Amino acid sequence: MEIVGQLQKQFVDFSTSLNHEGFLDEQYLQLQKLQDESNPDFVCEVVSLFFDDSEKLLNNLATALQQQVVDFKQVDAHVHQFKGSSSSIGAQRVKNMCVAFRNFCEEKNLDGCLRCLQQLKHEYFLVKNKLETLFRLERQIVEAGGTVPVIG
Amino acid sequence: MAVEDIGSGCSSSGDQEFHVLAVDDSIIDRKVIERLLKISCCKVTAVESGSRALQYLGIDGERSSLGFDELKVNLIITDYSMPGMTGYELLKKIKGSTKLRKIPVVIMSSENILARIDRCLEEGAEDFLMKPVQLSDVERLRDFMLRGGEDREVVGCKRKTRDDSCSSSVLSCDRDHPLSPISVSAMAHCKPISKRSRLLATD
């Protein structure tokens, strides 16, 4: 069907651009390889866990940076966790932002940390949006009777 | 590795099902490692901390929920950085227990710190994997278990000279070596291998 072909092309183009623009790296492709008929929603499930975890971490970071006396070790611990989870799903730009953030934690640079938090939020919501679009495209392809192309 | 191959490997030769205890405080990483292990035909128990792991293994002073024979764990794979008890501390407790020290322990970490890797290997970890862990890493662990990993107290030379063709694990080097145990002091003279050289190369 024409529509399936169009959707599949959209999916491939979008996935490719996400990779080229650094939103998602090789690790995301690795996760897709772990998905099969016995676990058809694996990637979506992992990414949902990532969304929940990330939003908690962002709140924890905001709280920690608002304290009268900021505990930079605690802030760093949250960022470390965020770095780990973003790396595990291939959210490369989020991960890179976490690396920069940890440097400011080490320097106990509050302004740097606050700026990083804003940028981190920005990157996170960007990749969240992209991933939701990707999943939506996959659903549309399947609903139109097609199969989701395998990338990479 | 093609997705289509995944199912066939797990067909029912029940005698080769290994039980792996995975320890990681990240729910995301637990889900991923569990999937990686299941694809490699391992039974998995995933827990969120070192203390939960010790509880499961029955050495924290409380009775474990299963008899030791029933829970037979063939491999423990643990994250390094965890709140409370680190993977290194868990490793020490396991290696310090007469009941558990023969169980191979593999450490995972997102941080490429040579001193950390050395410390873990010296404390008796079988391998040190960089996160995110790949299917190829887990397949190598499975090969290790198939070769009777759990019966060896000292893995036959874990280390060899740097070789660019080495894959990313400390374990891979002993594929071609006979399983003769070597003394710890002999091992200390071995040069660091692929995992460390890959890590250094990426710095």
Coordinates of C-alpha atoms in Angstrom, one line a residue:
Chain A
M1 CA 0.0 0.0 0.0
E2 CA 1.1 3.5 -0.9
I3 CA 0.5 4.8 2.6
V4 CA 2.6 2.1 4.3
G5 CA 5.5 2.9 1.9
Q6 CA 5.2 6.6 2.8
L7 CA 5.1 6.0 6.5
Q8 CA 8.1 3.6 6.3
K9 CA 10.1 6.2 4.4
Q10 CA 9.2 8.8 7.0
F11 CA 10.3 6.4 9.7
V12 CA 13.6 5.7 8.1
D13 CA 14.4 9.3 7.3
F14 CA 13.4 10.4 10.8
S15 CA 15.5 7.7 12.5
T16 CA 18.5 8.5 10.3
S17 CA 18.2 12.2 11.1
L18 CA 18.0 11.4 14.9
N19 CA 21.2 9.6 14.6
H20 CA 22.9 12.2 12.4
E21 CA 21.9 15.0 14.7
G22 CA 23.2 13.1 17.7
F23 CA 19.9 12.6 19.5
L24 CA 20.2 8.8 19.5
D25 CA 23.4 6.8 19.1
E26 CA 24.4 3.2 18.4
Q27 CA 23.1 2.1 21.7
Y28 CA 19.5 2.7 20.6
L29 CA 20.0 0.4 17.7
Q30 CA 21.4 -2.2 20.1
L31 CA 18.2 -2.0 22.1
Q32 CA 16.2 -2.5 18.9
K33 CA 18.1 -5.7 18.3
L34 CA 16.8 -7.1 21.6
Q35 CA 13.2 -6.7 20.5
D36 CA 11.5 -9.6 18.8
E37 CA 8.1 -11.2 18.5
S38 CA 8.4 -12.6 22.0
N39 CA 9.2 -9.1 23.3
P40 CA 7.6 -6.7 20.8
D41 CA 7.4 -3.7 23.1
F42 CA 10.9 -4.0 24.7
V43 CA 12.2 -0.7 23.4
C44 CA 9.1 1.2 24.3
E45 CA 9.1 -0.3 27.8
V46 CA 12.7 0.6 28.4
V47 CA 12.2 4.1 27.1
S48 CA 9.1 4.6 29.3
L49 CA 11.2 3.6 32.3
F50 CA 13.7 6.2 31.2
F51 CA 11.1 8.9 30.9
D52 CA 9.8 8.2 34.5
D53 CA 13.3 8.0 35.9
S54 CA 14.4 11.1 34.1
E55 CA 11.5 13.3 35.3
K56 CA 12.2 12.2 38.9
L57 CA 15.8 13.0 38.5
L58 CA 15.1 16.4 37.0
N59 CA 12.9 17.2 40.0
N60 CA 15.5 15.9 42.4
L61 CA 18.1 18.1 40.8
A62 CA 16.0 21.2 40.9
T63 CA 15.4 20.6 44.6
A64 CA 19.0 19.8 45.4
L65 CA 20.1 23.0 43.7
Q66 CA 17.6 25.1 45.5
Q67 CA 18.9 24.2 49.0
Q68 CA 20.4 26.9 51.1
V69 CA 23.6 24.9 51.2
V70 CA 23.9 22.9 48.1
D71 CA 25.2 19.4 48.5
F72 CA 27.2 19.0 45.3
K73 CA 27.9 15.4 46.0
Q74 CA 24.2 14.7 46.0
V75 CA 23.7 16.7 42.8
D76 CA 26.6 14.8 41.2
A77 CA 25.0 11.5 42.3
H78 CA 21.7 12.4 40.5
V79 CA 23.6 13.5 37.4
H80 CA 25.6 10.3 37.4
Q81 CA 22.4 8.3 37.5
F82 CA 21.0 10.4 34.6
K83 CA 24.2 9.9 32.6
G84 CA 23.9 6.2 33.1
S85 CA 20.3 5.9 32.1
S86 CA 20.6 8.1 29.1
S87 CA 23.7 6.2 28.0
S88 CA 21.7 2.9 28.4
I89 CA 19.1 4.0 25.9
G90 CA 21.4 5.9 23.5
A91 CA 20.2 9.4 24.3
Q92 CA 23.6 10.8 23.4
R93 CA 22.9 14.6 23.7
V94 CA 21.4 14.1 27.2
K95 CA 24.4 12.0 28.2
N96 CA 26.9 14.6 26.9
M97 CA 25.0 17.3 28.8
C98 CA 25.4 15.2 32.0
V99 CA 29.1 14.9 31.4
A100 CA 29.4 18.7 31.3
F101 CA 27.1 19.0 34.3
R102 CA 29.3 16.7 36.4
N103 CA 32.3 19.0 35.7
F104 CA 30.4 21.9 37.2
C105 CA 29.5 19.7 40.2
E106 CA 33.1 18.9 40.7
E107 CA 34.0 22.6 40.7
K108 CA 31.1 23.3 43.0
N109 CA 30.0 25.9 40.5
L110 CA 26.4 26.7 41.3
D111 CA 25.7 29.0 38.4
G112 CA 27.2 26.4 36.0
C113 CA 25.1 23.7 37.5
L114 CA 21.9 25.8 37.3
R115 CA 22.6 26.5 33.6
C116 CA 23.4 22.9 33.0
L117 CA 20.1 21.9 34.6
Q118 CA 18.2 24.1 32.2
Q119 CA 20.1 22.8 29.2
L120 CA 19.6 19.2 30.4
K121 CA 15.9 19.7 30.7
H122 CA 15.8 21.2 27.2
E123 CA 17.8 18.2 25.8
Y124 CA 15.7 15.7 27.7
F125 CA 12.4 17.1 26.5
L126 CA 13.7 17.3 22.9
V127 CA 14.7 13.6 22.9
K128 CA 11.5 12.7 24.6
N129 CA 9.5 14.4 21.9
K130 CA 11.6 12.7 19.2
L131 CA 11.1 9.3 20.7
E132 CA 7.4 9.7 21.0
T133 CA 7.3 10.7 17.4
L134 CA 9.3 7.6 16.5
F135 CA 7.0 5.3 18.4
R136 CA 3.9 7.0 16.9
L137 CA 5.3 6.4 13.4
E138 CA 5.9 2.7 14.3
R139 CA 2.3 2.4 15.5
Q140 CA 1.0 4.0 12.3
I141 CA 3.0 1.7 10.1
V142 CA 1.7 -1.4 12.0
E143 CA -1.9 -0.1 12.0
A144 CA -1.6 0.4 8.2
G145 CA -0.6 -3.2 7.9
G146 CA 3.1 -2.7 7.3
T147 CA 6.2 -3.8 9.2
V148 CA 8.6 -1.4 10.8
P149 CA 11.9 -1.1 8.9
V150 CA 15.0 -2.3 10.7
I151 CA 17.6 0.5 10.8
G152 CA 21.4 -0.2 10.8
Chain B
M1 CA 23.7 -11.2 15.4
A2 CA 20.3 -11.4 13.6
V3 CA 17.2 -11.3 15.7
E4 CA 16.0 -14.4 14.0
D5 CA 18.8 -16.4 15.6
I6 CA 17.8 -15.5 19.1
G7 CA 15.0 -18.0 19.5
S8 CA 16.9 -21.1 18.3
G9 CA 19.7 -20.8 20.9
C10 CA 17.2 -21.2 23.7
S11 CA 15.7 -24.4 22.6
S12 CA 15.2 -26.8 25.3
S13 CA 18.5 -28.4 26.2
G14 CA 17.5 -27.7 29.7
D15 CA 20.8 -28.9 31.2
Q16 CA 22.6 -25.8 30.0
E17 CA 20.4 -23.2 31.6
F18 CA 22.6 -20.9 33.7
H19 CA 21.2 -18.8 36.5
V20 CA 22.6 -15.3 36.7
L21 CA 22.1 -12.9 39.6
A22 CA 22.2 -9.3 38.2
V23 CA 22.6 -6.4 40.6
D24 CA 22.0 -2.8 39.6
D25 CA 20.3 0.1 41.2
S26 CA 19.1 1.4 37.9
I27 CA 15.7 0.0 36.9
I28 CA 16.6 0.8 33.2
D29 CA 19.8 -1.1 33.4
R30 CA 18.2 -4.0 35.2
K31 CA 15.6 -4.3 32.4
V32 CA 18.3 -4.3 29.7
I33 CA 20.7 -6.7 31.4
E34 CA 17.8 -9.0 32.1
R35 CA 16.8 -9.0 28.4
L36 CA 20.4 -9.5 27.3
L37 CA 20.8 -12.5 29.6
K38 CA 17.4 -14.1 28.7
I39 CA 18.3 -13.8 25.0
S40 CA 21.5 -15.7 25.9
C41 CA 19.3 -18.4 27.5
C42 CA 20.0 -17.6 31.1
K43 CA 17.6 -17.6 33.9
V44 CA 17.9 -14.2 35.6
T45 CA 17.2 -12.9 39.1
A46 CA 17.6 -9.1 39.1
V47 CA 18.0 -7.2 42.4
E48 CA 18.5 -3.5 43.1
S49 CA 21.3 -3.5 45.7
G50 CA 24.3 -5.4 47.1
S51 CA 22.4 -6.0 50.3
R52 CA 19.4 -7.5 48.5
A53 CA 21.9 -9.7 46.6
L54 CA 23.5 -11.0 49.8
Q55 CA 20.0 -11.6 51.2
Y56 CA 19.1 -13.6 48.1
L57 CA 22.4 -15.6 48.4
G58 CA 21.7 -16.2 52.0
I59 CA 24.8 -14.7 53.6
D60 CA 23.6 -11.6 55.3
G61 CA 22.6 -13.5 58.5
E62 CA 19.0 -13.9 57.4
R63 CA 17.7 -17.1 55.9
S64 CA 17.4 -16.9 52.2
S65 CA 14.0 -17.7 50.8
L66 CA 15.3 -20.7 48.9
G67 CA 17.6 -23.5 49.9
F68 CA 21.1 -22.9 48.6
D69 CA 21.0 -25.9 46.2
E70 CA 17.8 -24.6 44.7
L71 CA 19.1 -21.2 44.0
K72 CA 22.4 -22.3 42.5
V73 CA 23.8 -19.1 41.0
N74 CA 26.3 -19.6 38.2
L75 CA 27.3 -16.0 37.8
I76 CA 26.9 -12.7 39.5
I77 CA 26.9 -9.6 37.4
T78 CA 26.9 -6.3 39.3
D79 CA 27.1 -2.6 38.7
Y80 CA 30.1 -0.9 40.4
S81 CA 28.5 2.4 41.5
M82 CA 25.6 1.7 43.7
P83 CA 24.4 3.6 46.8
G84 CA 24.9 1.8 50.1
M85 CA 27.2 -1.1 49.0
T86 CA 29.2 -0.7 45.9
G87 CA 29.8 -3.6 43.5
Y88 CA 33.4 -3.8 44.7
E89 CA 32.2 -4.2 48.3
L90 CA 29.7 -6.8 47.2
L91 CA 32.6 -8.6 45.3
K92 CA 34.7 -8.6 48.5
K93 CA 31.9 -10.0 50.6
I94 CA 31.3 -12.8 48.0
K95 CA 34.9 -13.7 47.7
G96 CA 35.2 -13.6 51.5
S97 CA 32.5 -16.1 51.9
T98 CA 33.4 -19.8 51.9
K99 CA 30.0 -20.6 50.7
L100 CA 30.0 -18.2 47.8
R101 CA 33.5 -17.4 46.7
K102 CA 33.5 -19.9 43.9
I103 CA 30.7 -18.0 42.1
P104 CA 32.3 -15.9 39.3
V105 CA 31.6 -12.2 39.7
V106 CA 31.6 -9.7 36.8
I107 CA 31.6 -6.0 37.4
M108 CA 29.9 -3.4 35.1
S109 CA 30.7 0.3 35.1
S110 CA 30.0 3.3 33.0
E111 CA 33.3 4.8 34.2
N112 CA 36.6 4.0 32.6
I113 CA 38.9 4.2 35.6
L114 CA 41.9 1.9 35.4
A115 CA 42.5 1.8 39.1
R116 CA 39.0 0.7 39.6
I117 CA 39.3 -2.1 37.0
D118 CA 42.6 -3.3 38.5
R119 CA 41.2 -3.3 42.0
C120 CA 38.2 -5.4 41.0
L121 CA 40.2 -7.9 39.0
E122 CA 42.7 -8.2 41.8
E123 CA 39.9 -8.8 44.3
G124 CA 38.8 -11.8 42.1
A125 CA 36.3 -10.4 39.6
E126 CA 36.3 -12.5 36.5
D127 CA 35.7 -9.6 34.2
F128 CA 35.0 -5.9 34.0
L129 CA 32.5 -4.7 31.4
M130 CA 32.0 -1.2 30.3
K131 CA 28.4 0.0 30.2
P132 CA 26.3 0.0 28.2
V133 CA 26.7 -3.8 28.2
Q134 CA 26.4 -5.4 24.7
L135 CA 25.0 -8.7 23.6
S136 CA 28.5 -9.7 22.6
D137 CA 29.6 -9.2 26.2
V138 CA 26.9 -11.4 27.5
E139 CA 27.5 -14.1 24.9
R140 CA 31.1 -14.2 26.0
L141 CA 30.0 -14.6 29.6
R142 CA 27.8 -17.5 28.5
D143 CA 30.8 -19.1 26.8
F144 CA 32.8 -18.7 30.0
M145 CA 30.1 -20.5 32.0
L146 CA 29.9 -23.2 29.4
R147 CA 33.6 -23.8 29.8
G148 CA 32.9 -24.5 33.4
G149 CA 33.8 -21.1 34.7
E150 CA 32.2 -21.7 38.1
D151 CA 34.6 -24.6 38.9
R152 CA 37.7 -22.7 38.5
E153 CA 39.0 -20.6 41.4
V154 CA 41.6 -19.0 39.3
V155 CA 40.8 -18.5 35.6
G156 CA 43.7 -19.7 33.5
C157 CA 45.7 -16.6 32.4
K158 CA 43.1 -13.9 32.2
R159 CA 45.6 -11.5 30.8
K160 CA 47.7 -11.4 27.7
T161 CA 49.7 -8.8 25.9
R162 CA 47.8 -6.0 24.2
D163 CA 46.3 -7.1 21.0
D164 CA 44.1 -4.9 18.8
S165 CA 42.1 -7.9 17.6
C166 CA 41.0 -8.8 21.1
S167 CA 37.3 -8.3 21.8
S168 CA 36.2 -6.1 24.7
S169 CA 36.4 -8.5 27.6
V170 CA 39.1 -9.8 29.9
L171 CA 37.7 -13.3 29.6
S172 CA 38.1 -13.7 25.9
C173 CA 41.8 -14.2 26.0
D174 CA 41.7 -17.6 27.6
R175 CA 39.8 -19.2 24.8
D176 CA 43.0 -20.7 23.4
H177 CA 44.7 -21.5 26.6
P178 CA 44.4 -24.7 28.5
L179 CA 42.6 -24.3 31.8
S180 CA 45.6 -24.7 34.0
P181 CA 45.3 -22.5 37.0
I182 CA 48.1 -20.2 37.6
S183 CA 49.2 -18.6 40.8
V184 CA 48.1 -15.1 41.7
S185 CA 51.7 -13.9 41.6
A186 CA 52.2 -15.2 38.1
M187 CA 49.1 -13.4 37.1
A188 CA 50.4 -10.2 38.5
H189 CA 53.2 -10.4 35.9
C190 CA 50.8 -10.7 33.0
K191 CA 50.3 -7.6 31.0
P192 CA 46.8 -6.1 30.9
I193 CA 44.6 -7.2 28.1
S194 CA 42.0 -6.1 25.7
K195 CA 39.4 -4.6 28.1
R196 CA 42.0 -2.3 29.5
S197 CA 43.6 -1.5 26.2
R198 CA 40.3 -0.8 24.6
L199 CA 39.4 1.5 27.4
L200 CA 42.7 3.3 27.3
A201 CA 42.5 3.7 23.5
T202 CA 39.1 5.4 23.8
D203 CA 40.3 8.0 26.3

